[in-house]
């Protein structure tokens, strides 16, 4: 028998509840929707979907899809981030944390609803990732409409960039000097330039990464982005890569990342964060570990991550660099009434 007689279990339970509610995390409550950046309309679209009986996959698809239609900050959906040829291409993924199925598209052309196509890859093929023209053809066959993703805005961004000698760009060790001139480029020997130039910064961010969790702790996660402005055609970022852009496991929780995908995808931060939570870390600590791992190698990378566990606790972390000291993310759960934008101080 436990010390304290029959009332001991109840006291112990109260103690545990007290400890849980005092944790320095977001208030825990399920269901939960959490996403990167202050994209409240996306959060609310996902929340509404859950409330009307949708699954966590429906919620992630609706939430990210809302951002694609609304062209969130110009960095999600059509008409943003033109590549070196002026074309907007999209990356997206969705993951079912119950079955560990993933569907993703990268370098998707002429189709606006990238997260919808990602879900079709998951549900209508046994593959995980489709890319480029072939992904677009798949999408058309699945009933998605093909249309031009260029807008006056993206065309102007492209024309201004051409006028400014194609600055900034992502080339190195090529001729002519990419820090001064446009291409076409040829390889230049020797390969001496180790510098990473023109990487993502606070002005070229805003991928949506979203985690949705239902009352039963079922988890889905997803992302959608138009990637990096002036990217080399064919470039694929972290967003459509499972474990990099997002990860979900219904026995643990989920995570989603945003920022300089070229660097971040080398560390699978979303996978690392979920594994940290599996090992007992709270979501904030798990997020911090994922950021610290990247920081060790790229001290000034631009990036942030959100994490949530299946009790509905959540957290976030970001790397502090010039011009980026706070990261905002948005949460909906039964306590927030409507979606709430929160922030975390970067470290
Ligand atoms: C990418 N991670 O394509 C995306 C961009 C991004 O916040 O998240 N910006 O690299």
GROMACS .gro file of C-alpha atoms and ligand atoms in nm:
model
  357
    1UNK     CA    1   0.000   0.000   0.000
    2UNK     CA    2   0.123   0.353  -0.076
    3UNK     CA    3   0.206   0.578   0.218
    4UNK     CA    4  -0.092   0.797   0.303
    5UNK     CA    5  -0.353   0.524   0.275
    6UNK     CA    6  -0.643   0.531   0.029
    7UNK     CA    7  -0.616   0.901  -0.057
    8UNK     CA    8  -0.257   0.862  -0.182
    9UNK     CA    9  -0.345   0.780  -0.544
   10UNK     CA   10  -0.571   1.085  -0.566
   11UNK     CA   11  -0.304   1.311  -0.415
   12UNK     CA   12  -0.046   1.165  -0.650
   13UNK     CA   13  -0.276   1.230  -0.945
   14UNK     CA   14  -0.327   1.591  -0.834
   15UNK     CA   15   0.049   1.630  -0.805
   16UNK     CA   16   0.104   1.495  -1.156
   17UNK     CA   17  -0.169   1.722  -1.297
   18UNK     CA   18  -0.015   2.017  -1.120
   19UNK     CA   19   0.329   1.941  -1.259
   20UNK     CA   20   0.184   1.902  -1.607
   21UNK     CA   21  -0.007   2.228  -1.599
   22UNK     CA   22   0.295   2.415  -1.460
   23UNK     CA   23   0.525   2.309  -1.741
   24UNK     CA   24   0.662   2.609  -1.929
   25UNK     CA   25   0.492   2.501  -2.250
   26UNK     CA   26   0.187   2.601  -2.443
   27UNK     CA   27  -0.129   2.503  -2.255
   28UNK     CA   28  -0.211   2.148  -2.344
   29UNK     CA   29  -0.543   2.072  -2.499
   30UNK     CA   30  -0.669   1.852  -2.779
   31UNK     CA   31  -0.759   1.883  -3.057
   32UNK     CA   32  -0.474   2.108  -3.165
   33UNK     CA   33  -0.369   2.291  -3.480
   34UNK     CA   34  -0.033   2.466  -3.482
   35UNK     CA   35   0.147   2.621  -3.776
   36UNK     CA   36   0.450   2.832  -3.861
   37UNK     CA   37   0.414   3.211  -3.893
   38UNK     CA   38   0.109   3.427  -3.819
   39UNK     CA   39  -0.106   3.259  -4.085
   40UNK     CA   40  -0.425   3.276  -3.879
   41UNK     CA   41  -0.664   3.209  -4.166
   42UNK     CA   42  -0.483   2.885  -4.241
   43UNK     CA   43  -0.501   2.779  -3.876
   44UNK     CA   44  -0.869   2.858  -3.868
   45UNK     CA   45  -0.939   2.670  -4.190
   46UNK     CA   46  -0.771   2.362  -4.040
   47UNK     CA   47  -0.951   2.406  -3.708
   48UNK     CA   48  -1.288   2.442  -3.881
   49UNK     CA   49  -1.220   2.125  -4.072
   50UNK     CA   50  -1.148   1.934  -3.749
   51UNK     CA   51  -1.454   2.080  -3.580
   52UNK     CA   52  -1.678   1.973  -3.864
   53UNK     CA   53  -1.566   1.613  -3.839
   54UNK     CA   54  -1.268   1.620  -4.075
   55UNK     CA   55  -0.966   1.401  -4.011
   56UNK     CA   56  -0.627   1.543  -3.917
   57UNK     CA   57  -0.521   1.489  -4.279
   58UNK     CA   58  -0.823   1.691  -4.397
   59UNK     CA   59  -0.726   1.965  -4.151
   60UNK     CA   60  -0.367   1.986  -4.275
   61UNK     CA   61  -0.480   1.980  -4.638
   62UNK     CA   62  -0.742   2.252  -4.575
   63UNK     CA   63  -0.504   2.467  -4.369
   64UNK     CA   64  -0.211   2.454  -4.610
   65UNK     CA   65  -0.451   2.480  -4.904
   66UNK     CA   66  -0.593   2.803  -4.761
   67UNK     CA   67  -0.241   2.950  -4.762
   68UNK     CA   68  -0.185   2.837  -5.120
   69UNK     CA   69  -0.500   3.016  -5.234
   70UNK     CA   70  -0.427   3.326  -5.024
   71UNK     CA   71  -0.061   3.324  -5.138
   72UNK     CA   72   0.046   3.366  -4.774
   73UNK     CA   73   0.314   3.635  -4.767
   74UNK     CA   74   0.396   3.559  -5.130
   75UNK     CA   75   0.597   3.255  -5.021
   76UNK     CA   76   0.322   2.995  -5.040
   77UNK     CA   77   0.128   2.915  -5.355
   78UNK     CA   78   0.127   3.070  -5.703
   79UNK     CA   79   0.272   3.407  -5.805
   80UNK     CA   80   0.569   3.413  -5.568
   81UNK     CA   81   0.939   3.327  -5.550
   82UNK     CA   82   1.011   3.313  -5.926
   83UNK     CA   83   1.315   3.101  -6.011
   84UNK     CA   84   1.606   3.205  -6.237
   85UNK     CA   85   1.378   3.165  -6.538
   86UNK     CA   86   1.090   3.355  -6.378
   87UNK     CA   87   0.875   3.049  -6.308
   88UNK     CA   88   0.700   2.976  -5.979
   89UNK     CA   89   0.728   2.611  -5.876
   90UNK     CA   90   0.583   2.450  -5.564
   91UNK     CA   91   0.696   2.201  -5.298
   92UNK     CA   92   0.455   2.035  -5.054
   93UNK     CA   93   0.413   1.727  -4.838
   94UNK     CA   94   0.164   1.564  -4.607
   95UNK     CA   95   0.228   1.288  -4.352
   96UNK     CA   96  -0.011   1.056  -4.174
   97UNK     CA   97   0.129   0.992  -3.826
   98UNK     CA   98  -0.092   0.685  -3.780
   99UNK     CA   99   0.026   0.491  -4.084
  100UNK     CA  100   0.355   0.675  -4.148
  101UNK     CA  101   0.245   0.727  -4.508
  102UNK     CA  102   0.381   1.034  -4.682
  103UNK     CA  103   0.284   1.204  -5.006
  104UNK     CA  104   0.494   1.485  -5.149
  105UNK     CA  105   0.556   1.688  -5.462
  106UNK     CA  106   0.858   1.897  -5.551
  107UNK     CA  107   0.928   2.138  -5.834
  108UNK     CA  108   0.558   2.111  -5.920
  109UNK     CA  109   0.464   2.330  -6.217
  110UNK     CA  110   0.135   2.489  -6.327
  111UNK     CA  111  -0.077   2.341  -6.045
  112UNK     CA  112  -0.186   2.569  -5.761
  113UNK     CA  113  -0.299   2.316  -5.503
  114UNK     CA  114   0.035   2.149  -5.423
  115UNK     CA  115  -0.076   2.006  -5.086
  116UNK     CA  116  -0.376   1.848  -5.262
  117UNK     CA  117  -0.144   1.683  -5.514
  118UNK     CA  118   0.081   1.568  -5.227
  119UNK     CA  119  -0.217   1.401  -5.068
  120UNK     CA  120  -0.306   1.238  -5.401
  121UNK     CA  121   0.048   1.099  -5.421
  122UNK     CA  122  -0.005   0.948  -5.077
  123UNK     CA  123  -0.352   0.812  -5.139
  124UNK     CA  124  -0.345   0.720  -5.506
  125UNK     CA  125   0.006   0.580  -5.549
  126UNK     CA  126   0.238   0.369  -5.338
  127UNK     CA  127   0.515   0.630  -5.392
  128UNK     CA  128   0.623   0.904  -5.156
  129UNK     CA  129   0.756   1.187  -5.373
  130UNK     CA  130   0.688   1.296  -5.732
  131UNK     CA  131   0.879   1.580  -5.896
  132UNK     CA  132   0.878   1.828  -6.183
  133UNK     CA  133   0.687   1.791  -6.509
  134UNK     CA  134   0.592   1.434  -6.426
  135UNK     CA  135   0.433   1.545  -6.099
  136UNK     CA  136   0.231   1.801  -6.294
  137UNK     CA  137   0.118   1.537  -6.541
  138UNK     CA  138   0.018   1.311  -6.251
  139UNK     CA  139  -0.178   1.601  -6.100
  140UNK     CA  140  -0.362   1.668  -6.426
  141UNK     CA  141  -0.451   1.301  -6.455
  142UNK     CA  142  -0.587   1.316  -6.100
  143UNK     CA  143  -0.815   1.603  -6.199
  144UNK     CA  144  -0.617   1.909  -6.086
  145UNK     CA  145  -0.635   2.209  -6.318
  146UNK     CA  146  -0.321   2.319  -6.499
  147UNK     CA  147  -0.276   2.697  -6.510
  148UNK     CA  148   0.000   2.953  -6.526
  149UNK     CA  149   0.140   3.025  -6.179
  150UNK     CA  150   0.297   3.355  -6.290
  151UNK     CA  151   0.133   3.680  -6.180
  152UNK     CA  152   0.223   4.044  -6.251
  153UNK     CA  153   0.388   4.049  -5.910
  154UNK     CA  154   0.612   3.748  -5.972
  155UNK     CA  155   0.691   3.872  -6.323
  156UNK     CA  156   0.800   4.210  -6.182
  157UNK     CA  157   1.019   4.045  -5.916
  158UNK     CA  158   1.184   3.848  -6.196
  159UNK     CA  159   1.229   4.150  -6.428
  160UNK     CA  160   1.374   4.365  -6.147
  161UNK     CA  161   1.618   4.085  -6.066
  162UNK     CA  162   1.728   4.063  -6.431
  163UNK     CA  163   1.773   4.441  -6.437
  164UNK     CA  164   1.988   4.415  -6.123
  165UNK     CA  165   2.231   4.169  -6.288
  166UNK     CA  166   2.060   3.867  -6.133
  167UNK     CA  167   2.149   3.959  -5.776
  168UNK     CA  168   2.124   3.779  -5.541
  169UNK     CA  169   2.158   3.426  -5.675
  170UNK     CA  170   2.263   3.085  -5.546
  171UNK     CA  171   2.561   3.015  -5.773
  172UNK     CA  172   2.925   2.968  -5.674
  173UNK     CA  173   3.248   2.858  -5.842
  174UNK     CA  174   3.118   2.948  -6.186
  175UNK     CA  175   3.206   3.186  -6.465
  176UNK     CA  176   3.108   3.468  -6.518
  177UNK     CA  177   3.135   3.589  -6.156
  178UNK     CA  178   2.786   3.521  -6.015
  179UNK     CA  179   2.821   3.803  -5.760
  180UNK     CA  180   2.827   4.050  -6.050
  181UNK     CA  181   2.671   3.896  -6.357
  182UNK     CA  182   2.383   3.693  -6.491
  183UNK     CA  183   2.437   3.352  -6.653
  184UNK     CA  184   2.450   3.132  -6.842
  185UNK     CA  185   2.723   3.004  -6.613
  186UNK     CA  186   3.001   2.756  -6.675
  187UNK     CA  187   3.203   2.575  -6.408
  188UNK     CA  188   3.514   2.765  -6.300
  189UNK     CA  189   3.830   2.597  -6.171
  190UNK     CA  190   3.950   2.575  -5.902
  191UNK     CA  191   3.655   2.520  -5.671
  192UNK     CA  192   3.763   2.768  -5.405
  193UNK     CA  193   3.445   2.948  -5.310
  194UNK     CA  194   3.312   2.781  -4.995
  195UNK     CA  195   3.095   3.079  -4.912
  196UNK     CA  196   2.724   3.029  -4.922
  197UNK     CA  197   2.577   3.338  -5.081
  198UNK     CA  198   2.226   3.462  -5.129
  199UNK     CA  199   2.079   3.215  -4.883
  200UNK     CA  200   1.735   3.254  -4.736
  201UNK     CA  201   1.688   3.538  -4.496
  202UNK     CA  202   1.406   3.694  -4.303
  203UNK     CA  203   1.275   3.854  -4.621
  204UNK     CA  204   1.246   3.535  -4.821
  205UNK     CA  205   1.070   3.316  -4.568
  206UNK     CA  206   0.729   3.196  -4.473
  207UNK     CA  207   0.664   2.841  -4.576
  208UNK     CA  208   0.360   2.706  -4.400
  209UNK     CA  209   0.433   2.401  -4.186
  210UNK     CA  210   0.136   2.264  -3.992
  211UNK     CA  211   0.065   1.996  -3.733
  212UNK     CA  212  -0.292   1.884  -3.661
  213UNK     CA  213  -0.395   1.654  -3.378
  214UNK     CA  214  -0.740   1.524  -3.290
  215UNK     CA  215  -0.898   1.435  -2.957
  216UNK     CA  216  -0.757   1.084  -2.981
  217UNK     CA  217  -0.402   1.208  -3.035
  218UNK     CA  218  -0.390   1.116  -3.405
  219UNK     CA  219  -0.130   1.335  -3.573
  220UNK     CA  220  -0.079   1.465  -3.926
  221UNK     CA  221   0.173   1.720  -4.048
  222UNK     CA  222   0.227   1.901  -4.374
  223UNK     CA  223   0.400   2.184  -4.556
  224UNK     CA  224   0.355   2.400  -4.863
  225UNK     CA  225   0.591   2.656  -5.017
  226UNK     CA  226   0.707   2.814  -5.339
  227UNK     CA  227   1.063   2.783  -5.213
  228UNK     CA  228   1.339   3.038  -5.257
  229UNK     CA  229   1.319   3.343  -5.478
  230UNK     CA  230   1.563   3.324  -5.775
  231UNK     CA  231   1.644   2.959  -5.703
  232UNK     CA  232   1.821   2.753  -5.965
  233UNK     CA  233   1.548   2.579  -6.169
  234UNK     CA  234   1.497   2.228  -6.037
  235UNK     CA  235   1.594   2.321  -5.682
  236UNK     CA  236   1.396   2.133  -5.418
  237UNK     CA  237   1.390   2.259  -5.060
  238UNK     CA  238   1.332   2.091  -4.726
  239UNK     CA  239   0.955   2.128  -4.726
  240UNK     CA  240   0.864   1.816  -4.928
  241UNK     CA  241   1.121   1.597  -4.754
  242UNK     CA  242   0.983   1.381  -4.471
  243UNK     CA  243   1.173   1.447  -4.152
  244UNK     CA  244   1.307   1.776  -4.285
  245UNK     CA  245   1.005   1.997  -4.361
  246UNK     CA  246   0.772   1.806  -4.130
  247UNK     CA  247   0.727   1.476  -3.951
  248UNK     CA  248   0.440   1.309  -3.767
  249UNK     CA  249   0.414   1.000  -3.553
  250UNK     CA  250   0.091   0.945  -3.362
  251UNK     CA  251   0.275   0.763  -3.086
  252UNK     CA  252   0.481   1.077  -3.015
  253UNK     CA  253   0.369   1.400  -3.187
  254UNK     CA  254   0.476   1.615  -3.479
  255UNK     CA  255   0.714   1.887  -3.592
  256UNK     CA  256   0.742   2.126  -3.888
  257UNK     CA  257   1.025   2.353  -3.995
  258UNK     CA  258   1.069   2.675  -4.190
  259UNK     CA  259   1.371   2.868  -4.308
  260UNK     CA  260   1.676   2.802  -4.520
  261UNK     CA  261   1.580   2.464  -4.655
  262UNK     CA  262   1.909   2.408  -4.837
  263UNK     CA  263   2.085   2.402  -4.501
  264UNK     CA  264   1.807   2.266  -4.282
  265UNK     CA  265   1.733   1.955  -4.488
  266UNK     CA  266   2.086   1.830  -4.416
  267UNK     CA  267   1.986   1.777  -4.051
  268UNK     CA  268   1.631   1.639  -4.072
  269UNK     CA  269   1.524   1.875  -3.792
  270UNK     CA  270   1.159   1.764  -3.781
  271UNK     CA  271   1.260   1.400  -3.744
  272UNK     CA  272   1.515   1.489  -3.479
  273UNK     CA  273   1.259   1.688  -3.281
  274UNK     CA  274   1.007   1.403  -3.287
  275UNK     CA  275   1.275   1.157  -3.176
  276UNK     CA  276   1.370   1.392  -2.893
  277UNK     CA  277   1.008   1.396  -2.778
  278UNK     CA  278   0.996   1.018  -2.804
  279UNK     CA  279   1.292   1.010  -2.567
  280UNK     CA  280   1.102   1.227  -2.319
  281UNK     CA  281   1.194   1.583  -2.411
  282UNK     CA  282   0.916   1.840  -2.386
  283UNK     CA  283   0.827   2.008  -2.718
  284UNK     CA  284   1.020   2.329  -2.651
  285UNK     CA  285   1.336   2.138  -2.559
  286UNK     CA  286   1.294   1.910  -2.861
  287UNK     CA  287   1.262   2.212  -3.091
  288UNK     CA  288   1.571   2.371  -2.933
  289UNK     CA  289   1.778   2.056  -2.984
  290UNK     CA  290   1.685   2.049  -3.353
  291UNK     CA  291   1.791   2.412  -3.397
  292UNK     CA  292   2.111   2.367  -3.192
  293UNK     CA  293   2.219   2.075  -3.410
  294UNK     CA  294   2.210   2.293  -3.722
  295UNK     CA  295   2.363   2.593  -3.543
  296UNK     CA  296   2.670   2.390  -3.457
  297UNK     CA  297   2.758   2.379  -3.826
  298UNK     CA  298   2.584   2.689  -3.963
  299UNK     CA  299   2.579   2.945  -3.682
  300UNK     CA  300   2.398   3.208  -3.889
  301UNK     CA  301   2.139   2.995  -4.067
  302UNK     CA  302   1.787   3.131  -4.089
  303UNK     CA  303   1.530   2.891  -3.949
  304UNK     CA  304   1.265   2.794  -3.697
  305UNK     CA  305   1.066   2.488  -3.596
  306UNK     CA  306   0.739   2.406  -3.418
  307UNK     CA  307   0.687   2.089  -3.213
  308UNK     CA  308   0.383   1.931  -3.044
  309UNK     CA  309   0.333   1.610  -2.850
  310UNK     CA  310   0.024   1.393  -2.828
  311UNK     CA  311  -0.083   1.540  -2.495
  312UNK     CA  312  -0.136   1.868  -2.684
  313UNK     CA  313   0.169   2.045  -2.542
  314UNK     CA  314   0.357   2.249  -2.796
  315UNK     CA  315   0.666   2.464  -2.831
  316UNK     CA  316   0.886   2.636  -3.088
  317UNK     CA  317   1.246   2.748  -3.136
  318UNK     CA  318   1.445   2.960  -3.380
  319UNK     CA  319   1.801   3.062  -3.450
  320UNK     CA  320   1.880   3.419  -3.350
  321UNK     CA  321   2.044   3.614  -3.633
  322UNK     CA  322   2.049   3.979  -3.735
  323UNK     CA  323   1.692   4.084  -3.810
  324UNK     CA  324   1.536   3.768  -3.669
  325UNK     CA  325   1.505   3.757  -3.293
  326UNK     CA  326   1.148   3.633  -3.254
  327UNK     CA  327   0.955   3.369  -3.440
  328UNK     CA  328   0.578   3.384  -3.458
  329UNK     CA  329   0.354   3.081  -3.491
  330UNK     CA  330  -0.020   3.024  -3.464
  331UNK     CA  331  -0.220   2.789  -3.245
  332UNK     CA  332  -0.580   2.678  -3.223
  333UNK     CA  333  -0.706   2.451  -2.948
  334UNK     CA  334  -1.014   2.449  -2.731
  335UNK     CA  335  -0.852   2.708  -2.502
  336UNK     CA  336  -0.771   2.969  -2.764
  337UNK     CA  337  -1.136   3.024  -2.872
  338UNK     CA  338  -1.006   3.156  -3.203
  339UNK     CA  339  -0.656   3.106  -3.340
  340UNK     CA  340  -0.385   3.279  -3.143
  341UNK     CA  341  -0.050   3.409  -3.269
  342UNK     CA  342   0.228   3.336  -3.020
  343UNK     CA  343   0.598   3.397  -3.038
  344UNK     CA  344   0.919   3.254  -2.909
  345UNK     CA  345   1.248   3.438  -2.858
  346UNK     CA  346   1.524   3.300  -3.077
  347UNK     CA  347   1.847   3.182  -2.915
  348LIG     C1  348   1.260   2.626  -4.859
  348LIG     N1  349   1.206   2.602  -4.627
  348LIG     O1  350   1.217   2.603  -4.971
  348LIG     C2  351   1.162   2.662  -4.751
  348LIG     C3  352   1.152   2.809  -4.742
  348LIG     C4  353   1.100   2.854  -4.611
  348LIG     O2  354   1.053   3.003  -4.456
  348LIG     O3  355   1.063   2.784  -4.524
  348LIG     N2  356   1.098   2.974  -4.580
  348LIG     O4  357   1.380   2.624  -4.832
   0.00000   0.00000   0.00000
